PDB file of C-alpha atoms in Angstrom:
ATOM      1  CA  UNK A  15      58.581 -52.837  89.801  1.00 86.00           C
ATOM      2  CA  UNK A  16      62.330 -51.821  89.963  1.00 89.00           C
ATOM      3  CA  UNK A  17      64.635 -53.271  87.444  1.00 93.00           C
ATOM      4  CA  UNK A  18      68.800 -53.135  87.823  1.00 97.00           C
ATOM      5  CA  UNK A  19      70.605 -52.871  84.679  1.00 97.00           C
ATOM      6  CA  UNK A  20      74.184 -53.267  83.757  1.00 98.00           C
ATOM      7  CA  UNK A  21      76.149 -53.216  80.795  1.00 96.00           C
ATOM      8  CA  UNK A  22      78.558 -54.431  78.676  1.00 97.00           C
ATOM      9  CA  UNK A  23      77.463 -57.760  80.449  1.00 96.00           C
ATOM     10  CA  UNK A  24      81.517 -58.943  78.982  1.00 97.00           C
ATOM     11  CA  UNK A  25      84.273 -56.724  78.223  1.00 97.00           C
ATOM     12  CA  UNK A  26      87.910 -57.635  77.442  1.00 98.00           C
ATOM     13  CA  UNK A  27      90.608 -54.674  77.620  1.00 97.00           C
ATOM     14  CA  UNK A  28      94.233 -54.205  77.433  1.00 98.00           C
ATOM     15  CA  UNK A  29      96.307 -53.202  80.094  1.00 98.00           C
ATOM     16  CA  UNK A  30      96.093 -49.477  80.324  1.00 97.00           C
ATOM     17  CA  UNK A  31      93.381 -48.809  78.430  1.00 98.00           C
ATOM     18  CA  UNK A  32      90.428 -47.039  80.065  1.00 97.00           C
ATOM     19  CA  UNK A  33      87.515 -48.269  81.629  1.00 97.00           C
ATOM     20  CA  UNK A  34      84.021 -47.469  81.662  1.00 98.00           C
ATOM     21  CA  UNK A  35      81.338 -49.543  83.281  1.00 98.00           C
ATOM     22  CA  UNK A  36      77.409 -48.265  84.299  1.00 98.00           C
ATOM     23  CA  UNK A  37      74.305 -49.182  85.636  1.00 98.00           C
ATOM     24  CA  UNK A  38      71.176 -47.742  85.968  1.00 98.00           C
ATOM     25  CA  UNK A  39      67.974 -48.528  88.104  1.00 97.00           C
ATOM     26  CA  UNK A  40      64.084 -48.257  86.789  1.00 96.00           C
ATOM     27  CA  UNK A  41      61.160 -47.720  88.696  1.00 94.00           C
ATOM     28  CA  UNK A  42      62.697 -46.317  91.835  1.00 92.00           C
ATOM     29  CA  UNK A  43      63.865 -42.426  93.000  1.00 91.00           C
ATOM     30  CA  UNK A  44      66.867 -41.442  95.083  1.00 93.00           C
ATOM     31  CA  UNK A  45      68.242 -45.137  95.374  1.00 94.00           C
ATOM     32  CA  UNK A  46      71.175 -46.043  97.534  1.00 94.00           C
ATOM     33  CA  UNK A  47      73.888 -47.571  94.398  1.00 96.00           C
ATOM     34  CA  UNK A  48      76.747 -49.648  95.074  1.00 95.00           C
ATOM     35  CA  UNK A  49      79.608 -51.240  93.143  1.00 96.00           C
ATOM     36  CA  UNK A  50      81.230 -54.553  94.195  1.00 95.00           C
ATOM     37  CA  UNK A  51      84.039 -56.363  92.820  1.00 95.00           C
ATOM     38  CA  UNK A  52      83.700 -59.978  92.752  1.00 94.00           C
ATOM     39  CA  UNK A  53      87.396 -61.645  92.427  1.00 84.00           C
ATOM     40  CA  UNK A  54      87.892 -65.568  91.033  1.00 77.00           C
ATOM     41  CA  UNK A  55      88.085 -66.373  94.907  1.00 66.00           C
ATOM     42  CA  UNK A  56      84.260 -65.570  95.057  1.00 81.00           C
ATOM     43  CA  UNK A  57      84.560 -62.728  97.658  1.00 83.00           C
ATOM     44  CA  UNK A  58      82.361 -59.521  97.407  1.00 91.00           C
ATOM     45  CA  UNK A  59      84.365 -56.121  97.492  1.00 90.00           C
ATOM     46  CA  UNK A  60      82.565 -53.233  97.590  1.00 92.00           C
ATOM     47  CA  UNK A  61      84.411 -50.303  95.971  1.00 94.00           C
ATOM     48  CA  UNK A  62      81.843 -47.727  96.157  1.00 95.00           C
ATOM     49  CA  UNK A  63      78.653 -46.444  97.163  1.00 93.00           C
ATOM     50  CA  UNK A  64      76.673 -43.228  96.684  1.00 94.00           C
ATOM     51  CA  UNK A  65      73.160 -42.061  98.869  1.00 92.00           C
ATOM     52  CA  UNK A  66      72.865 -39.114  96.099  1.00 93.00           C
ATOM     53  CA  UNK A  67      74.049 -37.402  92.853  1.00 94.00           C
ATOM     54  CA  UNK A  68      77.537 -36.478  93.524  1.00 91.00           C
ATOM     55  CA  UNK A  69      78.059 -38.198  96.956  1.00 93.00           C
ATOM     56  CA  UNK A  70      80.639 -41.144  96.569  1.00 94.00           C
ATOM     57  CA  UNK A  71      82.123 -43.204  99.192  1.00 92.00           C
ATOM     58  CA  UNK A  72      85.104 -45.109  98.439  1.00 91.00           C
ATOM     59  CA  UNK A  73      85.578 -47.955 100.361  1.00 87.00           C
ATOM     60  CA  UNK A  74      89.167 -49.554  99.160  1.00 82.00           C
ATOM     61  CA  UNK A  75      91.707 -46.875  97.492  1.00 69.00           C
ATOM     62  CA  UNK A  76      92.310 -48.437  94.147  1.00 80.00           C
ATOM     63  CA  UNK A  77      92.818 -47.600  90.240  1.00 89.00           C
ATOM     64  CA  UNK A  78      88.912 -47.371  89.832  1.00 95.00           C
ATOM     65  CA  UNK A  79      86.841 -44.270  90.596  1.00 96.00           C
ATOM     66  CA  UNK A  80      82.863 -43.771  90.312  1.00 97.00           C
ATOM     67  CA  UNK A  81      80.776 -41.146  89.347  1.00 97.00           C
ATOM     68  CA  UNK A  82      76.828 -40.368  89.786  1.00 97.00           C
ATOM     69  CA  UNK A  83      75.863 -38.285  87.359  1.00 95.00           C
ATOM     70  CA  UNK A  84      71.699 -38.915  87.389  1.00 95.00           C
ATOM     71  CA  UNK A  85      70.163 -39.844  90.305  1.00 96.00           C
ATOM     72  CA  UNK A  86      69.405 -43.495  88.614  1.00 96.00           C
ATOM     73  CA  UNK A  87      72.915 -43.799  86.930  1.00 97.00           C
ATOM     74  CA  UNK A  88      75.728 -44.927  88.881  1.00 98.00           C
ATOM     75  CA  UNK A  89      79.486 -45.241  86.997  1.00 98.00           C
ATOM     76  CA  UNK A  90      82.486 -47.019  87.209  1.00 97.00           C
ATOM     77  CA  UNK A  91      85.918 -45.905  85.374  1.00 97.00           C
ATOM     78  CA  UNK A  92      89.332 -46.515  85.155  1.00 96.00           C
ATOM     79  CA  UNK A  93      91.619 -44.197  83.343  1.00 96.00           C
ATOM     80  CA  UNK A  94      94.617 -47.735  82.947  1.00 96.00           C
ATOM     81  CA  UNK A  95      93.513 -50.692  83.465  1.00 96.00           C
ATOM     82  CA  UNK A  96      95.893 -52.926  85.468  1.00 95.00           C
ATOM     83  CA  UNK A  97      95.721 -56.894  85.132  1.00 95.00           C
ATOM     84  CA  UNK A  98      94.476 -57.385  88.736  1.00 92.00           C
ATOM     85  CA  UNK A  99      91.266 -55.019  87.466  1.00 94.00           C
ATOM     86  CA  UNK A 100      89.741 -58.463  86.335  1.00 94.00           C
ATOM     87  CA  UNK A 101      87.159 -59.803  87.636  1.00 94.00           C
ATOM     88  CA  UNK A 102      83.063 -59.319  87.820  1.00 96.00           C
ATOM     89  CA  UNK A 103      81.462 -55.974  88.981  1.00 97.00           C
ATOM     90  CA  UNK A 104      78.558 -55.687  90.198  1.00 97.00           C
ATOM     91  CA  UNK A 105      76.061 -52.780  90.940  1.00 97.00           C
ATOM     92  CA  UNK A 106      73.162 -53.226  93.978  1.00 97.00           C
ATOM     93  CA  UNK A 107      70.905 -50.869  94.927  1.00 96.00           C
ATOM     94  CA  UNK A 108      68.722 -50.306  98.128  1.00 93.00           C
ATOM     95  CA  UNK A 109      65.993 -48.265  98.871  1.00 89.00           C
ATOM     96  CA  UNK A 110      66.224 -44.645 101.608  1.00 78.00           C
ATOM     97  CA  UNK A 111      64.348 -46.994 103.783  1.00 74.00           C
ATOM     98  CA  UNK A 112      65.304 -50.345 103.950  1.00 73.00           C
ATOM     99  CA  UNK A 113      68.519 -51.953 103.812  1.00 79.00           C
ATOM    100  CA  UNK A 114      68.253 -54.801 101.532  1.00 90.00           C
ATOM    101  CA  UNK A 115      70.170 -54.763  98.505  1.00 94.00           C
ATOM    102  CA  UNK A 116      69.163 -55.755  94.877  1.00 95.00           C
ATOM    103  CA  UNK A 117      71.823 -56.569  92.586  1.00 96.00           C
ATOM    104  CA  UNK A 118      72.431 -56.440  89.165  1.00 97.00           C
ATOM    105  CA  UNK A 119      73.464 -59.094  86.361  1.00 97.00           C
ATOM    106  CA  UNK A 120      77.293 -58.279  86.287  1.00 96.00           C
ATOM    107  CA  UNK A 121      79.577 -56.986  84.270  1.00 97.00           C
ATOM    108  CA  UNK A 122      82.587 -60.157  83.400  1.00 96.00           C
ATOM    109  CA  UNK A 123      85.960 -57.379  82.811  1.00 96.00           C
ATOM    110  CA  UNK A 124      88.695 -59.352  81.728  1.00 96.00           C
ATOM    111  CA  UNK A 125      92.088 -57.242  81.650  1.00 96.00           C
ATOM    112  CA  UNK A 126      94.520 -58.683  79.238  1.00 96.00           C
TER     113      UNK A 126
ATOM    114  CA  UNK B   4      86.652 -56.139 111.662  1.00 63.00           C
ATOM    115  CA  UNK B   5      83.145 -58.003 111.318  1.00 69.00           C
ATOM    116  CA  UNK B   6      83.294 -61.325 109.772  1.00 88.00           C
ATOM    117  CA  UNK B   7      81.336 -63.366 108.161  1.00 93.00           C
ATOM    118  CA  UNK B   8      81.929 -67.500 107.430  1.00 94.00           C
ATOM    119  CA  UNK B   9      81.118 -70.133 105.851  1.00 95.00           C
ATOM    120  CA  UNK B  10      81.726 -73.905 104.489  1.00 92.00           C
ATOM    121  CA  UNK B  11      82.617 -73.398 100.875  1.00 93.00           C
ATOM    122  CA  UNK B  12      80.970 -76.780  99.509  1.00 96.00           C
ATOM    123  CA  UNK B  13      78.564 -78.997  99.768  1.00 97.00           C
ATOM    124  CA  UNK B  14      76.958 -81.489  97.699  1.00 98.00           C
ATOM    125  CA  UNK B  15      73.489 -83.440  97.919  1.00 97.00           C
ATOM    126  CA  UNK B  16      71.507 -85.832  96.698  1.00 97.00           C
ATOM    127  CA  UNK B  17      68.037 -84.392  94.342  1.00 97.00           C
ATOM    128  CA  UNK B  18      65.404 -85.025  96.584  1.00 97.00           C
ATOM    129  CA  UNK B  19      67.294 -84.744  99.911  1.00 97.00           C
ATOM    130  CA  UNK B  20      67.435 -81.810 102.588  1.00 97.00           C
ATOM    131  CA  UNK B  21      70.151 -79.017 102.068  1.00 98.00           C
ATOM    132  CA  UNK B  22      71.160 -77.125 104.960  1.00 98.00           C
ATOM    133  CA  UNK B  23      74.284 -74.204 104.660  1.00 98.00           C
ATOM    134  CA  UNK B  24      75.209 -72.539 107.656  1.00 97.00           C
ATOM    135  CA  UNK B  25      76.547 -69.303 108.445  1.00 96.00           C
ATOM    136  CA  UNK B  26      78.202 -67.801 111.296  1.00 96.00           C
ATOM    137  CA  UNK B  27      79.000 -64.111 111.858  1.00 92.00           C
ATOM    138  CA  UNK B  28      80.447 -61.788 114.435  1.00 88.00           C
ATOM    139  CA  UNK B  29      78.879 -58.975 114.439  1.00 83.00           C
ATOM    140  CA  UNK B  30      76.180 -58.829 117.778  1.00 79.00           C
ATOM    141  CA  UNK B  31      74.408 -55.501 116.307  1.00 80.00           C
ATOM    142  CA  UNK B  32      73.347 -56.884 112.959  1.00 78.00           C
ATOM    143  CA  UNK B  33      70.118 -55.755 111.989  1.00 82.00           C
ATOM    144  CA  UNK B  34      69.636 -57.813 108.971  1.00 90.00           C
ATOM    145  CA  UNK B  35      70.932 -60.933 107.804  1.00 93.00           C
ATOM    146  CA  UNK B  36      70.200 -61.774 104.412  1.00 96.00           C
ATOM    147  CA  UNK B  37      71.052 -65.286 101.613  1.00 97.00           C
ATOM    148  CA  UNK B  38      71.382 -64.858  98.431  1.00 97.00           C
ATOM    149  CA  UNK B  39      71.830 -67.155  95.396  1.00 97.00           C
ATOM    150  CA  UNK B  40      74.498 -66.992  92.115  1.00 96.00           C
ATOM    151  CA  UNK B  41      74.166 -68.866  89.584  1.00 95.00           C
ATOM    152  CA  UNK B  42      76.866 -69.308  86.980  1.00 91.00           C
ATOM    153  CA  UNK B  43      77.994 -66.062  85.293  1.00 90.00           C
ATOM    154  CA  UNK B  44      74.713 -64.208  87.113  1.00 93.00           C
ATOM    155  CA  UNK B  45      74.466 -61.666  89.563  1.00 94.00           C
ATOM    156  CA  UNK B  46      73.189 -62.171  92.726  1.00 96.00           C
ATOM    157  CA  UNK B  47      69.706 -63.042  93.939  1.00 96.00           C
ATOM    158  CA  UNK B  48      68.056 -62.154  96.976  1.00 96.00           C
ATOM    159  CA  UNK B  49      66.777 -65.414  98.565  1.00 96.00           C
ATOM    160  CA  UNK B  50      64.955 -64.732 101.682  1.00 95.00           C
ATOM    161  CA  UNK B  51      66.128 -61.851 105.168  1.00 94.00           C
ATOM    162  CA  UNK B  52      65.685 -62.709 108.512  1.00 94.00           C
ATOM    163  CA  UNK B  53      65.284 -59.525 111.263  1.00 91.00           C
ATOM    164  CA  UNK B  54      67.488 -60.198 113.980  1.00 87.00           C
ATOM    165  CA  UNK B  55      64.530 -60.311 116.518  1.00 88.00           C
ATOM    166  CA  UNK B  56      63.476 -63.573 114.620  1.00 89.00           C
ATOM    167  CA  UNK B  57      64.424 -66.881 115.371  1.00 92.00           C
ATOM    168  CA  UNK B  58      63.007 -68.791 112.121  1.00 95.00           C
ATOM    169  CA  UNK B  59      61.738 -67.678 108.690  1.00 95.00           C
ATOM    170  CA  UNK B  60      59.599 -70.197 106.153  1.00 95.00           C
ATOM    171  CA  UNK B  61      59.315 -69.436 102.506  1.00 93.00           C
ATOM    172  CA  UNK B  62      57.863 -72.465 100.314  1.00 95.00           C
ATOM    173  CA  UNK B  63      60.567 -74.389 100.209  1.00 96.00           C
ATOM    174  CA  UNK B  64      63.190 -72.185 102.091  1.00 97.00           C
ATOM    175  CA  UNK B  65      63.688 -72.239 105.873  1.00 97.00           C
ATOM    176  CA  UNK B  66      65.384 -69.641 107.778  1.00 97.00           C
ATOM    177  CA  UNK B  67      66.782 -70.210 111.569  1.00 97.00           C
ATOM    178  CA  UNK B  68      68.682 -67.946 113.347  1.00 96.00           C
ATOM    179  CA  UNK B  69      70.541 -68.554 116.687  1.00 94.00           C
ATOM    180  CA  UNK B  70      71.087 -64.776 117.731  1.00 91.00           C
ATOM    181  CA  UNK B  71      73.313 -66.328 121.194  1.00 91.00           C
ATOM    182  CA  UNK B  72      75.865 -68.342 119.195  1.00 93.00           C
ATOM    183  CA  UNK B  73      75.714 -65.766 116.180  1.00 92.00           C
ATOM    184  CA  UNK B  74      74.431 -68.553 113.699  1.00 95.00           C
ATOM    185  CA  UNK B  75      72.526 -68.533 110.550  1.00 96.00           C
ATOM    186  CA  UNK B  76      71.293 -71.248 108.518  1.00 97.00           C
ATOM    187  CA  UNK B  77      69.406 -71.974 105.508  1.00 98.00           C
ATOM    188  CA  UNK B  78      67.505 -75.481 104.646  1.00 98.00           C
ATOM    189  CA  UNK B  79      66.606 -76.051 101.405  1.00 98.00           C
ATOM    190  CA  UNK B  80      63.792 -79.099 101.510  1.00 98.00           C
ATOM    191  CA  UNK B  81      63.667 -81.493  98.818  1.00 98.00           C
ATOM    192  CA  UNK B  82      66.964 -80.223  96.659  1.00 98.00           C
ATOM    193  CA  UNK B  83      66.228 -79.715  92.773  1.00 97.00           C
ATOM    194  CA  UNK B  84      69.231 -80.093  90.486  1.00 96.00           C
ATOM    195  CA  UNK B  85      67.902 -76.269  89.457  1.00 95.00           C
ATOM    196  CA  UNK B  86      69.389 -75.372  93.092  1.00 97.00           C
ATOM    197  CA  UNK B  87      73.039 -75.767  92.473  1.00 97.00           C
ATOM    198  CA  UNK B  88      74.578 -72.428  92.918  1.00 97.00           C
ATOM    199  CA  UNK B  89      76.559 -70.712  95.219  1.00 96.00           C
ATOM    200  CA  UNK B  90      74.735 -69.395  98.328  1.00 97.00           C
ATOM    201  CA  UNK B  91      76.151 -66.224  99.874  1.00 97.00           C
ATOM    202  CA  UNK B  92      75.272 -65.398 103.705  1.00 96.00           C
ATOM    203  CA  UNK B  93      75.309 -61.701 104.158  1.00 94.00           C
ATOM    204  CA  UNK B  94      74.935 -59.445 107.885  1.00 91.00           C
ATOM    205  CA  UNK B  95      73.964 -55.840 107.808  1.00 87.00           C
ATOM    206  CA  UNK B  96      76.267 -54.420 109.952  1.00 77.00           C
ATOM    207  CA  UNK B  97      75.435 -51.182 112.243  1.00 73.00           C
ATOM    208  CA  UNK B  98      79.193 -51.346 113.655  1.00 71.00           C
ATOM    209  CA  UNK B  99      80.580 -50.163 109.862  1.00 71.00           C
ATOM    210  CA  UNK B 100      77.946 -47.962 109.082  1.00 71.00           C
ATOM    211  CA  UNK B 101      75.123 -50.113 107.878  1.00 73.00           C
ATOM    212  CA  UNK B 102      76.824 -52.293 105.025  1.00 82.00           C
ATOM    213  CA  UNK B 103      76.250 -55.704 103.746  1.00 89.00           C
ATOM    214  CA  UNK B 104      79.241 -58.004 105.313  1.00 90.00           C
ATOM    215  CA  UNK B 105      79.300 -61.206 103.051  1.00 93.00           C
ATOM    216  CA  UNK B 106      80.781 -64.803 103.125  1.00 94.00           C
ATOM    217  CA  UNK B 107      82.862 -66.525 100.984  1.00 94.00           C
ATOM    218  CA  UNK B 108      79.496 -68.554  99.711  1.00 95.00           C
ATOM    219  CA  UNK B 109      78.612 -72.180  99.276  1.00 97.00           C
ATOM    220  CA  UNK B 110      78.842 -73.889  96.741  1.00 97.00           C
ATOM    221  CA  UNK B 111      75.650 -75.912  96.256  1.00 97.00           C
ATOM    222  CA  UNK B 112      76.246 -79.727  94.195  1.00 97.00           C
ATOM    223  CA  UNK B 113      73.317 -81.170  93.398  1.00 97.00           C
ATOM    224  CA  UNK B 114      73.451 -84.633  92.117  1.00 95.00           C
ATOM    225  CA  UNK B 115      70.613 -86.895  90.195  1.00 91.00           C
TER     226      UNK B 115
END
């Protein structure tokens, strides 16, 4: 079975310090990934998304960039973290085939 | 753009029927999908509907979709104090390239 995985699962960081953030998927080949910012206001953002090794979309220009470097590993980064970087990230993946998306526990970023 | 909305609370009695509705814009939706988030946790897939459907049962979990008046619901039968969480209504949309469009959730009170 496929399993999403995300760490830190917290992280606290001061302003303009850098930023990395990954997840990776088991059980599963040439996933669609995702990132998705979820603000205190409980809205989903989705920042990102990749259909390959290399291929990034970005969906809202921002301080955060992403990176595929494996075709099961999907990155997020900042190189300064603002305050309004806060919030809870999360990665999803879906499959070439099908739509649905599977999300993963979270990471809680807290930008101080 | 494509929208998706819904009530942000609601609050039951254990034992009772819960039922959180959805509406959406978007009349090419392929998919529309509810998950659940529980405190601190990612998201969980609950249960998809395809848009040729007009009702879904899962145990405990009923789906009905009103494709005319662009209205999705989900009814939770006898409400465990386990089911408080914030339910998310989600469309896939074909009109911006096959992405998840979510709501704003509901929040889901359960009370003894």
């Amino acid at each position: 079975s496929q399993t999403i995985h995300q760490w830190p699962a917290t992280l606290v960081q001061p302003v303009g310090s850098p930023l990395s953030l990954e997840c990776t998927v088991e059980g599963t080949s040439n996933p669609n990934l995702y990132w998705y910012r979820q603000a205190a206001g409980r809205g989903l953002q989705l920042l990102f998304y990749s259909v390959g090794i290399g291929q990034i979309s970005s969906e809202v220009p921002q301080n955060l960039s992403a990176s595929r470097p494996q075709d099961r590993q999907f990155i997020l980064s900042s190189k300064k973290l603002l305050l309004s970087d806060s919030g809870f990230y999360l990665c999803a993946w879906s499959g070439q085939s099908t739509d649905t998306q599977y999300f993963g526990p979270g990471t809680r970023l807290t930008v101080l | 753009g494509e929208d998706v909305e819904q009530s942000l609370f609601l609050s039951v009695r254990e034992g009772d029927s819960s039922v959180i509705n959805c509406t959406y814009t978007d009349s090419s939706s392929t998919y529309l999908y509810w998950y659940k988030q529980e405190p601190g946790a990612g998201l969980q897939l609950l249960t998809y509907i395809f848009s040729n459907m007009d009702m879904k049962q899962d145990q405990r979990l009923t789906v009905l979709l009103n494709k005319k008046d662009k209205h999705l619901s989900l009814r939770i039968a006898d409400t465990q104090t386990g089911d408080s969480a914030i339910y998310f209504c989600a469309e896939m949309s074909r009109n911006q390239g096959g992405k998840l469009i979510f709501g704003q959730g509901t929040e889901l009170s359960v009370k003894p």
